[in-house]
mmCIF file of C-alpha atoms and ligand atoms in Angstrom:
data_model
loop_
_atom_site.group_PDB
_atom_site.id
_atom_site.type_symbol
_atom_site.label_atom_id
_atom_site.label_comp_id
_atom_site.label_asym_id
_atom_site.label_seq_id
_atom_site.Cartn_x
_atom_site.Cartn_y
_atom_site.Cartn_z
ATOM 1 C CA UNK A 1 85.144 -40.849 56.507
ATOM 2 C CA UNK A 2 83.595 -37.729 57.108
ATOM 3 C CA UNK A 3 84.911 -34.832 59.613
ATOM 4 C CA UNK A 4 81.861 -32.576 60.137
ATOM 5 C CA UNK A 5 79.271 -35.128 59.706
ATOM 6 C CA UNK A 6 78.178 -38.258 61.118
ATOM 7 C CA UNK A 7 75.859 -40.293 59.755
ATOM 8 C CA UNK A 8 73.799 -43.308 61.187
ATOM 9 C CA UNK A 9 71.895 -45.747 58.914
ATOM 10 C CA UNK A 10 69.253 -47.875 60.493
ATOM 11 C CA UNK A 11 68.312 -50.992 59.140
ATOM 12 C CA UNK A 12 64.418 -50.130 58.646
ATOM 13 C CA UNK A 13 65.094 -47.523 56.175
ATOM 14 C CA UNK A 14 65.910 -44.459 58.196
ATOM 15 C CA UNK A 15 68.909 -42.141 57.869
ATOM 16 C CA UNK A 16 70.255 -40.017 60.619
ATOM 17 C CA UNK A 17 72.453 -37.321 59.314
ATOM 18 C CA UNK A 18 74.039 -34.874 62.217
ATOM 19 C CA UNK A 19 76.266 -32.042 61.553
ATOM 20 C CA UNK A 20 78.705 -31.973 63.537
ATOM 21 C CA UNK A 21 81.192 -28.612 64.216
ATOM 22 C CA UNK A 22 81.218 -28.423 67.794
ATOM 23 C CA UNK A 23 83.615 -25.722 68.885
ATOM 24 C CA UNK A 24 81.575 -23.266 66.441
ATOM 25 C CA UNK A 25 77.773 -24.157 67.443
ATOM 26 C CA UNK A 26 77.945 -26.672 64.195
ATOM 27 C CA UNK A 27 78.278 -23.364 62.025
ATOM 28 C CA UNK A 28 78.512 -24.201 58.139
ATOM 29 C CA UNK A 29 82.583 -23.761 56.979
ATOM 30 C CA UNK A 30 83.278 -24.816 53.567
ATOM 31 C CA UNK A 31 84.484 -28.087 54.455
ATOM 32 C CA UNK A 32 81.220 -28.928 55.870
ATOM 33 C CA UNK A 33 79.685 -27.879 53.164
ATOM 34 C CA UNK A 34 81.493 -29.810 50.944
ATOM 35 C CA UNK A 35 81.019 -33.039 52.985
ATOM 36 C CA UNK A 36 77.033 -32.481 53.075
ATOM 37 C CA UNK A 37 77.285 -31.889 49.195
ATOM 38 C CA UNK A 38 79.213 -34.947 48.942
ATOM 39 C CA UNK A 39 77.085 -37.080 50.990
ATOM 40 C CA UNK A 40 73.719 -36.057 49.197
ATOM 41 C CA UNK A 41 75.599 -36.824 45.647
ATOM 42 C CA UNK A 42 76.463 -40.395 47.044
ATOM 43 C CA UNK A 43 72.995 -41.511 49.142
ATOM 44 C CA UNK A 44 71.280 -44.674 47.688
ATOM 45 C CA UNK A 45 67.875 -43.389 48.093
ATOM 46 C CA UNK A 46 66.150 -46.811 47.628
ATOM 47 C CA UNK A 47 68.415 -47.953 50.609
ATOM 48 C CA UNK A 48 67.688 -44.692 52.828
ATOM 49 C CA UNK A 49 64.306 -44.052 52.602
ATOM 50 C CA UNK A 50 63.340 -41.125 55.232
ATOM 51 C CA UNK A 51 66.344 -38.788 55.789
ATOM 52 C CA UNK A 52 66.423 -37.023 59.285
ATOM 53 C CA UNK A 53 69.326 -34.033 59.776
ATOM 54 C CA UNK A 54 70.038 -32.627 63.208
ATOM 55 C CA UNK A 55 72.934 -31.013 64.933
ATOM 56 C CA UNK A 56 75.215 -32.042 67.070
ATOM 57 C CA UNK A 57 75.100 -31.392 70.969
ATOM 58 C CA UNK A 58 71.966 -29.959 72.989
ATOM 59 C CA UNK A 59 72.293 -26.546 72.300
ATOM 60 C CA UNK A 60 72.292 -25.760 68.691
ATOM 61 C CA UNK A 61 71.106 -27.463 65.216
ATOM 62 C CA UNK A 62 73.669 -24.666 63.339
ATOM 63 C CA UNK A 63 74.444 -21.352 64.356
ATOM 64 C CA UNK A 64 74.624 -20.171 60.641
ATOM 65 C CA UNK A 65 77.399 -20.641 58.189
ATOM 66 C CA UNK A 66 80.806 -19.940 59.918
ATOM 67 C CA UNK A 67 81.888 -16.107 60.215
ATOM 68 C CA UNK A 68 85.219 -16.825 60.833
ATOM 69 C CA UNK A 69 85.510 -17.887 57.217
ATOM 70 C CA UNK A 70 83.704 -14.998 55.641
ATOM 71 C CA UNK A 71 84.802 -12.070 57.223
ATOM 72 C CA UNK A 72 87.302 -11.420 54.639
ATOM 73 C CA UNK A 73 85.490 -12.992 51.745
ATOM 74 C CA UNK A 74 85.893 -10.707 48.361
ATOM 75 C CA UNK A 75 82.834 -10.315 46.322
ATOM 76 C CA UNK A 76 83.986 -13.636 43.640
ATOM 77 C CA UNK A 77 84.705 -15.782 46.859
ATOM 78 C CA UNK A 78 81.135 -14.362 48.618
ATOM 79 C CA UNK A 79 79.528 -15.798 45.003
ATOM 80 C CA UNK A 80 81.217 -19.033 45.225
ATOM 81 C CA UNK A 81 80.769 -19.653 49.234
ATOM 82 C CA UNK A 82 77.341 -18.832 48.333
ATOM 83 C CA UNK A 83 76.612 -20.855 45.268
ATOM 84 C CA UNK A 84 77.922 -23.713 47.119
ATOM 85 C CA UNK A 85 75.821 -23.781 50.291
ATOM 86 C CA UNK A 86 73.154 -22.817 47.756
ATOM 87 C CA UNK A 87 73.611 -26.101 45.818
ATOM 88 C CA UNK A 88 74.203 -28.284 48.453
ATOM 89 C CA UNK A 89 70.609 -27.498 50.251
ATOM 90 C CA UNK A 90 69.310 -27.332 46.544
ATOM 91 C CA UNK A 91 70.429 -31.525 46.419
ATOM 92 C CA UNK A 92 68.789 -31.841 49.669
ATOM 93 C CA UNK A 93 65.821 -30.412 49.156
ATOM 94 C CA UNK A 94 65.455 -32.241 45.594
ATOM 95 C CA UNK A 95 66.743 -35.902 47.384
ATOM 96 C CA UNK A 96 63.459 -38.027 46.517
ATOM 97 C CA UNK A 97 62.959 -38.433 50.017
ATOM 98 C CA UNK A 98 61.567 -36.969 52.484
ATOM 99 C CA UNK A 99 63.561 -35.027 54.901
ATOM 100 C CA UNK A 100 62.809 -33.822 58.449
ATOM 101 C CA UNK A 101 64.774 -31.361 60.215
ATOM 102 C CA UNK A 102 65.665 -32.038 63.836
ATOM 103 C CA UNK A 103 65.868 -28.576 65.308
ATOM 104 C CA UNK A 104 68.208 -29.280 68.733
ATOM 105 C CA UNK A 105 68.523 -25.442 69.554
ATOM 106 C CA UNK A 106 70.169 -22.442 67.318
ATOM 107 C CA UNK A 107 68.579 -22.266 63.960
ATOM 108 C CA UNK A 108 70.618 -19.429 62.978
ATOM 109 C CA UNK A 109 71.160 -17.526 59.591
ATOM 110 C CA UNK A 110 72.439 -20.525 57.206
ATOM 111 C CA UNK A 111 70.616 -23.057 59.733
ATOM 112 C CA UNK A 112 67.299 -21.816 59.689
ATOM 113 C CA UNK A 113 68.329 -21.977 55.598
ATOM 114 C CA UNK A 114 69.175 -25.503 56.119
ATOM 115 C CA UNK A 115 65.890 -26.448 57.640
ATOM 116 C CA UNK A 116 63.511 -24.769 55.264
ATOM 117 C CA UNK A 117 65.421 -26.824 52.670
ATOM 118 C CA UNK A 118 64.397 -30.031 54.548
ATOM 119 C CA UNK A 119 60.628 -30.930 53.962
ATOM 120 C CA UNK A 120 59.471 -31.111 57.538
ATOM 121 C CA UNK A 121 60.650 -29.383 60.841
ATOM 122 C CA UNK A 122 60.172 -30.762 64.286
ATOM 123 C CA UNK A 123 62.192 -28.764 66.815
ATOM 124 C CA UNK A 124 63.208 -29.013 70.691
ATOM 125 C CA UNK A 125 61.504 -25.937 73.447
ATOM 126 C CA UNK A 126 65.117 -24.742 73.750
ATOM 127 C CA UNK A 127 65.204 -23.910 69.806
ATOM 128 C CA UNK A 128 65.357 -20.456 68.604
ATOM 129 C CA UNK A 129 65.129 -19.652 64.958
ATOM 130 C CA UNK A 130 66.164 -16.269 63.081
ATOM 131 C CA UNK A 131 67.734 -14.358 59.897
ATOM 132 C CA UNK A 132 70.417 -12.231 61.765
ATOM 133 C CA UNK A 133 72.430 -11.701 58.464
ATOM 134 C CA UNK A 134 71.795 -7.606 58.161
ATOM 135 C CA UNK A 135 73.304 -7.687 61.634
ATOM 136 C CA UNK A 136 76.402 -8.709 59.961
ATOM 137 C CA UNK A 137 76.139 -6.746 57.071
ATOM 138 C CA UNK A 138 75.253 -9.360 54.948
ATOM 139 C CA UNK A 139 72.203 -11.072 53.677
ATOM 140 C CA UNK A 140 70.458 -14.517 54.064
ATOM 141 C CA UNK A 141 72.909 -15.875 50.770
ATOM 142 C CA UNK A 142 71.964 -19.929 51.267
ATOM 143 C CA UNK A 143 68.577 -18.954 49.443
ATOM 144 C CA UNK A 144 66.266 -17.687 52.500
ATOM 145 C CA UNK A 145 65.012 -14.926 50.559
ATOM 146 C CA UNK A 146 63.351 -17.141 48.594
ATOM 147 C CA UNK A 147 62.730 -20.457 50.991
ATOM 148 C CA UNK A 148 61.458 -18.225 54.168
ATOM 149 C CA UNK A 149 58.596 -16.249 52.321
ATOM 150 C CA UNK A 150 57.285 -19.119 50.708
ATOM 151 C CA UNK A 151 57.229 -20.897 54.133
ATOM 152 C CA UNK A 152 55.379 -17.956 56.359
ATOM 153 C CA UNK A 153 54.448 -15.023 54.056
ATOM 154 C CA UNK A 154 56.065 -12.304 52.214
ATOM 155 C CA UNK A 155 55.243 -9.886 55.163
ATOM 156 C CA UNK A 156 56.524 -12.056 58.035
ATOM 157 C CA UNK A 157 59.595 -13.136 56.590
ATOM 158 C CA UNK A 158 60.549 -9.124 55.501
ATOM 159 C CA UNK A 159 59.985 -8.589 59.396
ATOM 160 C CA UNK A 160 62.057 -11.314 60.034
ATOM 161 C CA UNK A 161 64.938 -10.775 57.829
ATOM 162 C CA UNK A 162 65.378 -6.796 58.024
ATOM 163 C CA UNK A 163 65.067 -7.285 61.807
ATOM 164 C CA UNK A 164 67.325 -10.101 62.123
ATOM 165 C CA UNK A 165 64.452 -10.858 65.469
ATOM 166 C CA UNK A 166 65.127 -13.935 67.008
ATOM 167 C CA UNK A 167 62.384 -15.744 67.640
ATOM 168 C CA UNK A 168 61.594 -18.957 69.936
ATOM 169 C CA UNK A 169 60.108 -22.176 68.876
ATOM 170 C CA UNK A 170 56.761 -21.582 69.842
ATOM 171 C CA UNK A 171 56.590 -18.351 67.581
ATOM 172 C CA UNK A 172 57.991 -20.373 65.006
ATOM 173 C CA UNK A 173 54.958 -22.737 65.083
ATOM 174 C CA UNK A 174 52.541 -19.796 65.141
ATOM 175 C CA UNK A 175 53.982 -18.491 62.078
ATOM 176 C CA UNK A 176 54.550 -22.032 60.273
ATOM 177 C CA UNK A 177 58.429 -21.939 60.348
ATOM 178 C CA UNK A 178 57.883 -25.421 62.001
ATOM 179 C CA UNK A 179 55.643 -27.892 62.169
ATOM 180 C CA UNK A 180 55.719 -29.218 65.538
ATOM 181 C CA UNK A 181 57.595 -28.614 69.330
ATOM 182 C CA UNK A 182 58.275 -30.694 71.666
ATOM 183 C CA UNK A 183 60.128 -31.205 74.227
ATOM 184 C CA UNK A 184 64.516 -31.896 73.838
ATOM 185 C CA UNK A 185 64.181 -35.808 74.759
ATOM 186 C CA UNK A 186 61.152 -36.035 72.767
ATOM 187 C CA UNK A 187 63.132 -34.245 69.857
ATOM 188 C CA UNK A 188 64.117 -37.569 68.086
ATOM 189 C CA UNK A 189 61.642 -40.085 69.190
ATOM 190 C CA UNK A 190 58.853 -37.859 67.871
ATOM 191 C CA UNK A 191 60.881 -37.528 64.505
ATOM 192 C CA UNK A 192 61.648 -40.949 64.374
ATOM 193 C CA UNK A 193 57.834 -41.895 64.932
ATOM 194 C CA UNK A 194 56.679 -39.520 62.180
ATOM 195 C CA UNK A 195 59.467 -41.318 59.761
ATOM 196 C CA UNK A 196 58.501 -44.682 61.090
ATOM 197 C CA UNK A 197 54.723 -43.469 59.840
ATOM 198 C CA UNK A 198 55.789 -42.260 56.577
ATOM 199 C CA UNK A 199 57.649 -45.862 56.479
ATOM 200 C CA UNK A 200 54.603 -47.703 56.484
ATOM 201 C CA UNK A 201 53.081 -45.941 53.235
ATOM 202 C CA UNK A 202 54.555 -46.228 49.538
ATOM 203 C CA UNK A 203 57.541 -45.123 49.037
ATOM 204 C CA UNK A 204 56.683 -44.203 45.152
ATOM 205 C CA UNK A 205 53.752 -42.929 45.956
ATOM 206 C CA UNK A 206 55.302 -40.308 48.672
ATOM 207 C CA UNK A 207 58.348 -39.798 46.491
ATOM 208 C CA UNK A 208 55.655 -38.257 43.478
ATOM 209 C CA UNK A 209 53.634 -36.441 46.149
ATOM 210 C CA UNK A 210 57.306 -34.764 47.370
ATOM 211 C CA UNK A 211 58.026 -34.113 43.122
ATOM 212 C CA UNK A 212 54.293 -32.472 42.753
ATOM 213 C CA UNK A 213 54.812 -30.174 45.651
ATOM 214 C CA UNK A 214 58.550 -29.452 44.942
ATOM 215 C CA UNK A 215 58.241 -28.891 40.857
ATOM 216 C CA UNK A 216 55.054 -26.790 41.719
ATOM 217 C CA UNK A 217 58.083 -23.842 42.749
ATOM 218 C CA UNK A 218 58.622 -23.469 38.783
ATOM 219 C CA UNK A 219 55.389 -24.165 37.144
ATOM 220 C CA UNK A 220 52.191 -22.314 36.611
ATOM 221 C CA UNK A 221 48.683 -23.952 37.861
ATOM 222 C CA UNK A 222 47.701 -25.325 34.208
ATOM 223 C CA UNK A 223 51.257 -27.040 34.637
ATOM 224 C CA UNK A 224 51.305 -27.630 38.516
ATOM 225 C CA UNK A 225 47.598 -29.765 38.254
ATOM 226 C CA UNK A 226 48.754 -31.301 34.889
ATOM 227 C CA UNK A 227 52.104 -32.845 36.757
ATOM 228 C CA UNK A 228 49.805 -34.214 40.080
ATOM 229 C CA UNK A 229 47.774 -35.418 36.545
ATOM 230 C CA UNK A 230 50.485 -37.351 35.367
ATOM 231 C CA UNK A 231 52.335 -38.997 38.336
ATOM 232 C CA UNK A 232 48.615 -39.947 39.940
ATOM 233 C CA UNK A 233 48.164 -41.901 36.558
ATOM 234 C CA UNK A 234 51.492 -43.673 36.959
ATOM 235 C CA UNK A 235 50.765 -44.910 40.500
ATOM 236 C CA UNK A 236 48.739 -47.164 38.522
ATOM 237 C CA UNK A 237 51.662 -48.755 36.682
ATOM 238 C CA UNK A 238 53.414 -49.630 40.254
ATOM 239 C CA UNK A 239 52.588 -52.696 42.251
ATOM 240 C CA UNK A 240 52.627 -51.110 45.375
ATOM 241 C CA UNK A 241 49.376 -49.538 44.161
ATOM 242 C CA UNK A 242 47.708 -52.828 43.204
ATOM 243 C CA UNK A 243 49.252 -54.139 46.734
ATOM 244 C CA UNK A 244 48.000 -51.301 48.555
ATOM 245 C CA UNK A 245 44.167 -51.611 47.263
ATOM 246 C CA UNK A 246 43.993 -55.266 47.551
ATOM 247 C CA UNK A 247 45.151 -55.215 50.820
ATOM 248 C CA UNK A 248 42.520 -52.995 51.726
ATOM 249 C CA UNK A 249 39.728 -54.854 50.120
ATOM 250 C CA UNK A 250 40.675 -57.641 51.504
ATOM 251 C CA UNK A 251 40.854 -56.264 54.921
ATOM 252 C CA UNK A 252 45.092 -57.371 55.389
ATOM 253 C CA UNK A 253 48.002 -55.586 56.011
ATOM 254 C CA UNK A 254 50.243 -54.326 53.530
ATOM 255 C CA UNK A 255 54.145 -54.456 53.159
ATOM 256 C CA UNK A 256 55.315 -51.982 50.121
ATOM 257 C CA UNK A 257 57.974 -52.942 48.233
ATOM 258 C CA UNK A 258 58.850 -49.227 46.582
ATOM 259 C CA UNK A 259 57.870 -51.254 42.947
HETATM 260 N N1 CO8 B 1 80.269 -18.826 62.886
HETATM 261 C C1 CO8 B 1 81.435 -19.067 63.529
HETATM 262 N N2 CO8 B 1 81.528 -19.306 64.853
HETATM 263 C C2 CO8 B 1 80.388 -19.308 65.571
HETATM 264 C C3 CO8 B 1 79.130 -19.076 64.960
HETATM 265 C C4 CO8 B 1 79.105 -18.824 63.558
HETATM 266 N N3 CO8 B 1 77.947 -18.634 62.879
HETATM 267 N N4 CO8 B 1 78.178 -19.136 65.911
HETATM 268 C C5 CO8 B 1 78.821 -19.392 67.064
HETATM 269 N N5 CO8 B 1 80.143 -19.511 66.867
HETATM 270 C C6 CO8 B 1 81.186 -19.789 67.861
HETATM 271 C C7 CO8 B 1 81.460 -18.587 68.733
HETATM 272 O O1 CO8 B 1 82.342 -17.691 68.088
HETATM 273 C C8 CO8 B 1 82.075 -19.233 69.965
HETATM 274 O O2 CO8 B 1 83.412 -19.555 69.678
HETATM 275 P P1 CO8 B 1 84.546 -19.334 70.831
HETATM 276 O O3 CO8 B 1 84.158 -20.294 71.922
HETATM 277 O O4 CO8 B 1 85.820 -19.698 70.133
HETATM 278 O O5 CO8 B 1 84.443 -17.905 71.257
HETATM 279 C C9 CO8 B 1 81.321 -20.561 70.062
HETATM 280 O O6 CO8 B 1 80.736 -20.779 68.778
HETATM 281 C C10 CO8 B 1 80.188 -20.517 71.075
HETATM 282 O O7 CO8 B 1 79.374 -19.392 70.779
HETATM 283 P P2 CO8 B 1 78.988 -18.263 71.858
HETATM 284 O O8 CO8 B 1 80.038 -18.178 72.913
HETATM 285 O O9 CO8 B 1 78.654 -17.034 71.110
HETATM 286 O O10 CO8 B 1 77.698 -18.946 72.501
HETATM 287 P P3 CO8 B 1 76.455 -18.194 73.122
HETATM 288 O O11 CO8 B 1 75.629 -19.249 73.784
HETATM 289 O O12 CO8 B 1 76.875 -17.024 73.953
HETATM 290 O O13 CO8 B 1 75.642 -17.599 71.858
HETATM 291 C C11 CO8 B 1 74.677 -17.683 69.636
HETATM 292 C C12 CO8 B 1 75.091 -18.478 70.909
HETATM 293 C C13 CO8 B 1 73.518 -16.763 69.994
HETATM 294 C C14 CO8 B 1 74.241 -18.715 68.607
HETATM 295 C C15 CO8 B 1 75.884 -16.863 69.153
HETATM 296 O O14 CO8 B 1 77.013 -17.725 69.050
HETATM 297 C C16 CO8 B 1 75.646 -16.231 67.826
HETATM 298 O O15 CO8 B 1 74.990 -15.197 67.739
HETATM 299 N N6 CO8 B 1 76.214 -16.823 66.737
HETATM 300 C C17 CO8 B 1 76.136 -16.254 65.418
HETATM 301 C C18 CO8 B 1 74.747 -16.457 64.841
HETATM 302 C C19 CO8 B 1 74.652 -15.819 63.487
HETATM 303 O O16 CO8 B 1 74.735 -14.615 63.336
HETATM 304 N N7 CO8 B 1 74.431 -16.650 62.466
HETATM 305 C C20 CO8 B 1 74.276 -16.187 61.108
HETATM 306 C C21 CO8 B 1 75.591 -16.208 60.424
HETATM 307 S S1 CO8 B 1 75.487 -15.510 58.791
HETATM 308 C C22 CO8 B 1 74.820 -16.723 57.850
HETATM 309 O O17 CO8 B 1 74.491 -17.768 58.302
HETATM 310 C C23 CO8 B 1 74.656 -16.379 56.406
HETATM 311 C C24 CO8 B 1 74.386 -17.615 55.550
HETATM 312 C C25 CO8 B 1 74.639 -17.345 54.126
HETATM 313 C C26 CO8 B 1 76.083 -17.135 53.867
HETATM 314 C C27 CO8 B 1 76.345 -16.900 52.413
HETATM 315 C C28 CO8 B 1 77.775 -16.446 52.265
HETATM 316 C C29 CO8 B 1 78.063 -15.892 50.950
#
């Protein structure tokens, strides 16, 4: 159905999305882009319930969004290639959730913009991660101004971006672009162990801990600790809640049911 992606839905829950643009490092074109949009709009999040994004091949996760196509881009069409990729990572990064990034090599430009939009990033040795965009003449226009500072620090990410420094993976954990390394065969069986974990906890009760964190970009701290307030309060209206407790006083094991 799709050209650029291919997706891979496993019966316990778990979604593996992989981008998929071989002959260009799986750069972002528009079509892509359009795809991943479309895919996000349509995903029955009580069906998928961890969603896990890598690239296709060993050698890169995406080497940025595709050059080829915006080399002779006018200002309007810069806006609108923008505003797209923009929206699309927007959707992903909203998608109740959570996300991991699986960082197969290149994280480049628009895919080191596609992983901070995920909320977790595991990535192989062989990864390397960077904002190369003023090397172009260009800047980082899938929102990394804004993602990459909030990730690692107003200072680190300036160095990063006016550099356009390519860094490896183990930098990248030092700095907290990532989370963990490991490894390129240990790339998706340590991601799919970390969503298997998240699995076995309530899927309500992760999807308002994901909306605290996430809505906590546009609110002030009265309005940040009033929202944690509020959906803490309404665990208590879901059974998973009164399953969860019980289970644990009663010393059994617990299956959630997302209610
Ligand atoms: N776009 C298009 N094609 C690409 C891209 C890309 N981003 N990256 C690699 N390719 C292509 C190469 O042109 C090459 O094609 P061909 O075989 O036809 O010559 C093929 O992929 C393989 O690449 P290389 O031969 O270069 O492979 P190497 O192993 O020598 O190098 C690198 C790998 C280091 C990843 C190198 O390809 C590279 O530097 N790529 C570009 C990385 C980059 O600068 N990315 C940032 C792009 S800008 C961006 O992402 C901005 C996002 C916001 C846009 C908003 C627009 C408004």
């Amino acid at each position: 159905m799709y050209t650029y992606l291919k997706t891979e839905f496993r019966e316990n829950g778990i979604c593996v999305l992989t981008l998929s643009a071989p002959k260009s490092l799986n750069a972002l074109n528009s079509a892509l882009i359009g795809e991943l949009d479309d895919f996000l709009t349509k995903l029955d999040t009580t069906a998928t319930r961890v969603l896990i994004l890598t690239g296709d091949g060993d050698k890169s996760f995406v080497a940025g969004a595709d050059i080829s196509e915006m080399a002779n881009l006018s200002e309007a069409e810069g806006l609108a290639f923008g505003q797209r990729g923009a929206e699309a990572f927007r959707k992903l990064e909203d998608l109740p959730i959570p996300t991991i990034a699986a960082i197969n090599g290149f994280a480049l430009g628009g895919g080191c913009e596609i992983a901070m939009a995920c909320d977790i990033r595991y990535a192989s040795a062989n990864a390397r991660f960077g904002q190369p965009e003023v090397g172009l003449g260009i800047i980082p226009g899938f929102s990394g101004t804004y993602r990459l500072p909030k990730l690692i620090g107003q200072g680190m990410a300036k160095e990063l971006i006016y550099s356009g420094r390519v860094i490896k993976a183990d930098e990248a954990l030092r700095i907290g672009l990532i989370n963990r390394v490991v490894e390129q065969e240990e790339l998706m069986p340590a991601v799919i162990a970390l969503a298997e974990q998240i699995l076995r906890n309530a899927p309500l009760a992760v999807s308002y801990a994901k909306e605290c964190i996430n809505r906590n970009y546009d609110l002030d701290r009265r309005e940040g600790l009033a929202l944690e307030n509020e959906l803490f309060a309404r665990c208590f209206t879901t059974e998973d809640q009164k399953n969860g407790m019980q289970a644990f006083l009663t010393k059994q094991k617990v299956n959630f049911q997302g209610k």
